Coordinates of C-alpha atoms in Angstrom, one line a residue:
M1 CA 25.3 -0.5 59.3
L2 CA 22.1 -1.4 57.5
Q3 CA 20.4 -2.4 60.7
S4 CA 21.4 0.9 62.4
H5 CA 20.0 2.9 59.5
A6 CA 16.8 0.9 59.5
R7 CA 16.5 1.4 63.3
A8 CA 17.1 5.2 63.0
F9 CA 14.5 5.4 60.2
I10 CA 11.9 3.6 62.2
T11 CA 12.7 5.6 65.4
S12 CA 12.4 9.0 63.6
N13 CA 9.5 8.2 61.3
W14 CA 7.1 6.0 63.2
P15 CA 5.3 8.7 65.3
G16 CA 4.3 10.7 62.2
L17 CA 3.5 7.6 60.1
A18 CA 1.4 6.1 62.9
L19 CA -0.6 9.3 63.3
S20 CA -1.2 9.6 59.6
L21 CA -2.2 5.9 59.4
A22 CA -4.7 6.4 62.3
V23 CA -6.3 9.3 60.5
A24 CA -6.5 7.3 57.3
M25 CA -8.1 4.4 59.1
A26 CA -10.6 6.7 60.8
A27 CA -11.5 8.1 57.3
V28 CA -12.0 4.6 55.9
W29 CA -14.3 3.8 58.8
L30 CA -16.3 7.1 58.5
A31 CA -16.7 7.2 54.7
P32 CA -19.5 4.5 54.3
R33 CA -21.2 6.0 57.4
M34 CA -21.5 9.5 56.0
P35 CA -25.1 10.7 55.4
D36 CA -26.5 10.5 51.9
L37 CA -26.6 14.3 51.6
L38 CA -22.9 14.5 52.3
P39 CA -21.2 11.5 50.6
L40 CA -17.6 12.4 51.2
P41 CA -14.9 9.9 50.0
A42 CA -12.3 8.6 52.4
M43 CA -9.6 10.8 50.9
V44 CA -11.4 14.0 51.6
I45 CA -12.3 12.9 55.1
A46 CA -8.7 12.0 55.8
L47 CA -7.7 15.5 54.7
L48 CA -10.3 17.2 56.8
I49 CA -9.5 15.1 59.9
G50 CA -5.8 15.9 59.4
V51 CA -6.4 19.6 59.2
A52 CA -8.5 19.5 62.4
L53 CA -5.7 17.7 64.2
N54 CA -3.0 20.1 62.9
P55 CA -2.4 21.7 66.4
V56 CA -1.6 18.2 67.7
A57 CA 0.6 17.2 64.7
A58 CA 2.6 20.5 64.7
R59 CA 5.2 19.0 67.0
P60 CA 8.8 18.1 66.0
L61 CA 8.0 14.5 67.0
F62 CA 5.6 14.0 64.1
E63 CA 7.4 15.9 61.3
P64 CA 9.8 13.3 59.9
G65 CA 7.1 10.6 59.5
M66 CA 4.7 13.1 58.0
G67 CA 7.3 14.3 55.6
F68 CA 8.2 10.8 54.5
A69 CA 4.5 10.1 53.8
V70 CA 4.0 13.2 51.7
K71 CA 7.2 12.8 49.7
R72 CA 8.3 9.2 49.5
L73 CA 5.1 7.1 50.2
L74 CA 3.1 9.4 47.9
R75 CA 5.4 8.6 45.0
I76 CA 5.1 4.9 45.5
A77 CA 1.3 5.1 45.7
V78 CA 1.0 7.1 42.5
A79 CA 3.3 4.8 40.7
L80 CA 1.1 1.8 41.6
L81 CA -1.9 3.5 40.0
G82 CA -0.5 2.2 36.7
L83 CA -1.8 -1.2 37.6
R84 CA -5.4 0.0 37.1
I85 CA -4.8 0.7 33.4
A86 CA -4.9 -1.7 30.4
L87 CA -3.6 -0.2 27.2
G88 CA -5.8 -2.4 25.1
D89 CA -8.9 -0.8 26.5
I90 CA -7.5 2.7 25.8
A91 CA -6.6 1.8 22.2
A92 CA -10.2 0.7 21.7
L93 CA -11.4 4.2 22.2
G94 CA -10.3 5.3 18.8
M95 CA -8.2 8.3 17.6
T96 CA -11.1 10.8 17.6
T97 CA -12.0 10.1 21.2
A98 CA -8.4 10.2 22.2
L99 CA -7.9 13.6 20.4
I100 CA -11.0 15.0 22.2
V101 CA -9.6 13.9 25.6
I102 CA -6.0 15.1 25.0
L103 CA -7.0 18.5 23.6
S104 CA -9.5 19.3 26.3
M105 CA -6.9 18.3 28.9
V106 CA -4.2 20.5 27.3
V107 CA -6.5 23.5 27.2
T108 CA -7.5 22.9 30.8
V109 CA -4.0 22.8 32.1
I110 CA -3.2 26.0 30.2
A111 CA -6.3 27.6 31.6
G112 CA -5.1 26.8 35.2
F113 CA -1.9 28.7 34.6
A114 CA -3.8 31.6 32.9
M115 CA -6.4 31.9 35.6
A116 CA -3.7 31.9 38.4
R117 CA -1.9 34.7 36.6
M118 CA -5.2 36.6 36.1
M119 CA -6.1 36.2 39.8
R120 CA -2.5 37.1 40.9
Q121 CA -2.0 33.7 42.5
E122 CA 1.1 31.5 42.7
T123 CA 1.9 29.8 39.4
G124 CA 2.1 26.6 41.4
Y125 CA -1.6 26.9 42.3
G126 CA -2.5 27.2 38.7
A127 CA -0.6 24.0 38.0
L128 CA -2.4 22.2 40.8
A129 CA -5.9 23.4 39.7
G130 CA -5.2 22.7 36.0
A131 CA -3.8 19.2 36.6
A132 CA -6.5 18.3 39.1
T133 CA -9.4 19.2 36.7
A134 CA -7.6 17.9 33.6
V135 CA -6.5 14.5 34.9
C136 CA -7.9 12.8 38.0
G137 CA -8.7 15.1 40.9
A138 CA -7.0 14.4 44.2
S139 CA -4.5 11.9 42.8
A140 CA -3.3 14.3 40.1
T141 CA -3.1 17.1 42.7
L142 CA -0.8 15.0 44.9
A143 CA 1.3 13.8 41.9
T144 CA 1.7 17.3 40.5
A145 CA 2.7 18.7 44.0
T146 CA 5.8 16.4 43.9
V147 CA 7.3 18.3 40.9
L148 CA 6.4 21.8 42.0
P149 CA 9.0 24.1 43.7
Q150 CA 8.3 24.9 47.3
Y151 CA 6.5 28.2 47.9
K152 CA 4.7 29.8 50.8
G153 CA 1.2 28.4 51.2
K154 CA 1.8 25.3 49.0
E155 CA 0.3 22.9 51.5
A156 CA -2.8 25.0 51.9
D157 CA -3.2 25.2 48.1
I158 CA -3.0 21.4 47.8
A159 CA -5.5 20.9 50.5
F160 CA -7.9 23.4 48.9
V161 CA -7.7 21.8 45.5
V162 CA -8.3 18.3 46.9
V163 CA -11.5 19.5 48.7
A164 CA -12.7 21.7 45.8
V165 CA -12.3 19.0 43.1
N166 CA -14.2 16.5 45.2
A167 CA -17.1 19.0 45.7
L168 CA -17.1 19.9 42.0
S169 CA -17.0 16.2 41.0
T170 CA -19.9 15.4 43.2
L171 CA -21.9 18.3 41.7
A172 CA -20.9 17.1 38.2
M173 CA -22.0 13.5 39.0
V174 CA -25.5 14.8 39.5
L175 CA -25.7 17.5 36.8
Y176 CA -23.7 16.2 33.8
P177 CA -26.0 13.2 33.0
V178 CA -29.0 15.6 33.0
L179 CA -27.0 18.0 30.8
G180 CA -26.1 15.2 28.4
A181 CA -29.7 14.1 28.1
M182 CA -30.8 17.6 27.5
T183 CA -28.3 18.0 24.6
G184 CA -29.4 14.7 23.0
L185 CA -26.2 12.7 23.4
D186 CA -26.5 9.0 22.9
E187 CA -25.3 6.6 25.6
R188 CA -21.7 6.2 24.2
N189 CA -21.1 9.9 23.6
L190 CA -22.5 10.7 27.0
G191 CA -20.1 8.2 28.5
I192 CA -17.2 10.0 26.7
L193 CA -18.4 13.3 28.0
L194 CA -18.6 12.0 31.6
G195 CA -15.2 10.3 31.4
A196 CA -13.6 13.3 29.8
T197 CA -14.8 16.0 32.2
I198 CA -15.6 14.6 35.7
H199 CA -12.5 14.9 38.0
D200 CA -12.5 11.8 40.3
V201 CA -12.9 8.2 39.2
A202 CA -15.5 7.4 41.8
Q203 CA -17.9 10.1 40.6
V204 CA -17.3 9.0 37.0
V205 CA -18.5 5.5 37.9
G206 CA -21.5 6.9 39.8
A207 CA -22.6 9.2 36.9
G208 CA -21.9 6.7 34.1
Y209 CA -23.6 3.6 35.5
A210 CA -26.6 5.7 36.8
V211 CA -27.4 6.2 33.0
S212 CA -26.7 2.7 31.6
E213 CA -24.1 0.0 31.5
Q214 CA -22.8 1.1 28.1
T215 CA -22.4 4.7 29.4
G216 CA -20.7 3.6 32.5
D217 CA -18.2 1.3 30.7
T218 CA -17.3 4.0 28.2
A219 CA -17.0 6.7 30.9
V220 CA -14.6 4.5 33.0
I221 CA -12.3 3.7 30.0
V222 CA -12.2 7.3 29.0
K223 CA -11.4 8.3 32.6
L224 CA -8.6 5.7 32.8
F225 CA -7.1 7.2 29.6
R226 CA -7.0 10.5 31.5
V227 CA -5.3 8.8 34.4
F228 CA -2.8 7.3 32.0
L229 CA -2.0 10.8 30.8
L230 CA -1.0 11.7 34.3
L231 CA 2.6 10.8 33.3
P232 CA 3.1 13.3 30.5
V233 CA 1.1 16.0 32.4
V234 CA 3.4 15.7 35.5
L235 CA 6.5 15.6 33.3
V236 CA 5.6 18.7 31.3
I237 CA 4.7 20.7 34.4
G238 CA 7.9 19.6 36.1
W239 CA 9.9 20.6 33.0
Y240 CA 8.1 24.0 32.8
F241 CA 9.0 24.9 36.4
A242 CA 12.6 23.7 35.8
A243 CA 12.8 25.9 32.7
R244 CA 11.5 28.9 34.6
S245 CA 14.2 28.3 37.2
N246 CA 16.9 28.1 34.6
A247 CA 15.6 31.2 32.9
S248 CA 15.8 33.2 36.2
A249 CA 19.2 31.8 37.2
T250 CA 22.0 34.4 37.2
A251 CA 25.1 34.0 35.2
G252 CA 27.5 31.5 36.7
S253 CA 25.0 29.9 39.0
V254 CA 24.0 26.2 38.8
A255 CA 20.9 25.8 36.6
A256 CA 18.1 23.6 37.8
K257 CA 17.9 20.1 36.3
V258 CA 14.9 19.0 34.4
P259 CA 13.2 16.5 36.7
V260 CA 12.4 13.0 35.5
P261 CA 10.3 11.6 38.3
V262 CA 11.1 7.9 38.8
F263 CA 7.6 7.2 40.1
A264 CA 6.1 8.4 36.8
L265 CA 8.4 6.1 34.8
V266 CA 7.4 3.2 37.1
F267 CA 3.7 4.2 36.5
L268 CA 4.2 3.8 32.8
L269 CA 6.1 0.5 33.2
L270 CA 3.3 -0.9 35.4
C271 CA 0.7 0.1 32.8
V272 CA 2.6 -2.0 30.2
V273 CA 3.0 -4.9 32.7
N274 CA -0.7 -4.8 33.6
S275 CA -1.7 -4.8 29.9
I276 CA 0.5 -7.9 29.1
A277 CA -0.2 -9.9 32.2
L278 CA -4.0 -9.6 32.0
T279 CA -4.0 -11.2 28.5
Q280 CA -1.7 -14.2 29.4
P281 CA -3.8 -17.2 30.6
A282 CA -0.7 -18.7 32.3
I283 CA 0.0 -15.6 34.3
A284 CA -3.4 -14.0 34.9
P285 CA -4.6 -16.3 37.7
V286 CA -1.6 -15.5 39.8
Y287 CA -1.2 -11.9 38.7
K288 CA -4.8 -10.8 39.3
P289 CA -4.8 -11.4 43.1
L290 CA -1.3 -9.7 43.4
R291 CA -2.7 -6.8 41.3
E292 CA -5.6 -6.3 43.7
I293 CA -3.2 -6.3 46.7
L294 CA -1.0 -3.7 45.1
I295 CA -3.9 -1.5 44.1
A296 CA -5.1 -1.7 47.7
V297 CA -1.5 -0.7 48.8
S298 CA -1.7 2.3 46.4
Q299 CA -5.1 3.4 47.8
W300 CA -3.8 3.2 51.4
G301 CA -0.6 5.0 50.4
L302 CA -2.6 7.8 49.0
L303 CA -4.8 8.0 52.0
I304 CA -1.9 8.0 54.4
A305 CA -0.1 10.7 52.3
I306 CA -3.1 13.0 52.2
A307 CA -3.7 12.5 55.9
A308 CA -0.1 13.6 56.5
L309 CA -0.7 16.6 54.2
G310 CA -3.8 17.6 56.2
L311 CA -1.9 17.1 59.5
G312 CA 0.7 19.6 58.3
T313 CA -1.8 22.2 57.1
S314 CA -3.5 24.7 59.4
I315 CA -7.1 25.8 59.1
R316 CA -5.9 29.4 59.3
A317 CA -3.8 28.9 56.2
I318 CA -6.7 27.5 54.2
A319 CA -9.1 30.2 55.4
A320 CA -6.7 32.9 54.3
L321 CA -6.8 31.7 50.6
G322 CA -9.9 33.8 49.6
W323 CA -12.4 33.6 46.8
R324 CA -9.9 33.8 44.0
H325 CA -8.8 30.2 44.6
G326 CA -12.4 29.1 44.1
V327 CA -12.9 31.1 40.9
T328 CA -9.7 29.6 39.4
I329 CA -10.7 25.9 39.9
I330 CA -14.4 26.6 38.9
M331 CA -13.1 28.1 35.6
T332 CA -10.9 25.2 34.8
T333 CA -13.8 22.8 35.5
L334 CA -16.0 24.8 33.1
M335 CA -13.2 24.9 30.6
I336 CA -12.8 21.1 30.3
L337 CA -16.6 20.7 30.1
V338 CA -17.0 23.3 27.3
V339 CA -14.0 22.1 25.2
A340 CA -14.8 18.4 25.5
G341 CA -18.5 18.9 25.0
G342 CA -18.0 21.2 22.0
M343 CA -15.6 18.7 20.4
I344 CA -17.9 15.8 21.0
A345 CA -20.7 17.7 19.3
L346 CA -18.5 18.6 16.3
L347 CA -16.6 15.3 15.8
L348 CA -18.8 12.5 17.0

């Protein structure tokens, strides 16, 4: 029985998974070969290649495997992100820095919902834009998508947010260190600003270490704290949409259950495991190589999932989104910069 289920799973899913993997591998090969003027990361390249190949992928043959990648594989990859975080490093930031990061993230998520409503967009898009800018760009976008209800145009919204946060992160990587210098921030506080406001980890690294080692170290730790907060952000957004569903349910109907994503709980558990294992001399030599392997699995899982997402998204659907989508995500980006920058100036 088990063998027959496994055989059926492989038979139905391998075409879509193989195509998604091929797109992911092409993106990894292309990323280091991109011109300096257009330094796109592999995740964005995988998305763009996938969208370009949508006419090929829009066949029933590929749908099961692509669906598995976007739903199941994505959750596994996000859960494994917990291995990147050591709670001791986060604790060393101090309460004031933690407060700055948390409050700026809360305001940014709320701003995403508010802007979507103002622009007459789907509430789900506001959640995607708010979470992407508040937490960690593309990874937060994909994690948030797993707890959103299905709505028309959801896939196009996800694709747009992933591309937009990368573009804005790249712009921030260039401009924010200059802005910090102009405002007279010292190296540590500039690192806090960069880590608290730039969307993607890669751009945080680029911006921070371009200033100094202290700025880079601080920026990365602050950014990882934001990644750690992915768990509560995803849970709160999921609960919000479940509550909306319950509120709109008619009398006598079955109310929606509040989701508790297993992948989010595994993410938290792996954060704890990582924090303990790294500090144990007897375990660390064995654990560290295993950790690197699992982090690589996570990165490839995210790449394959976003490739599958792109393969399932048409260019026409993205082109139909309009300027309002851009305005919403630009405003959430400015919101986290203004709130975090203002609090740093007042409290540090």
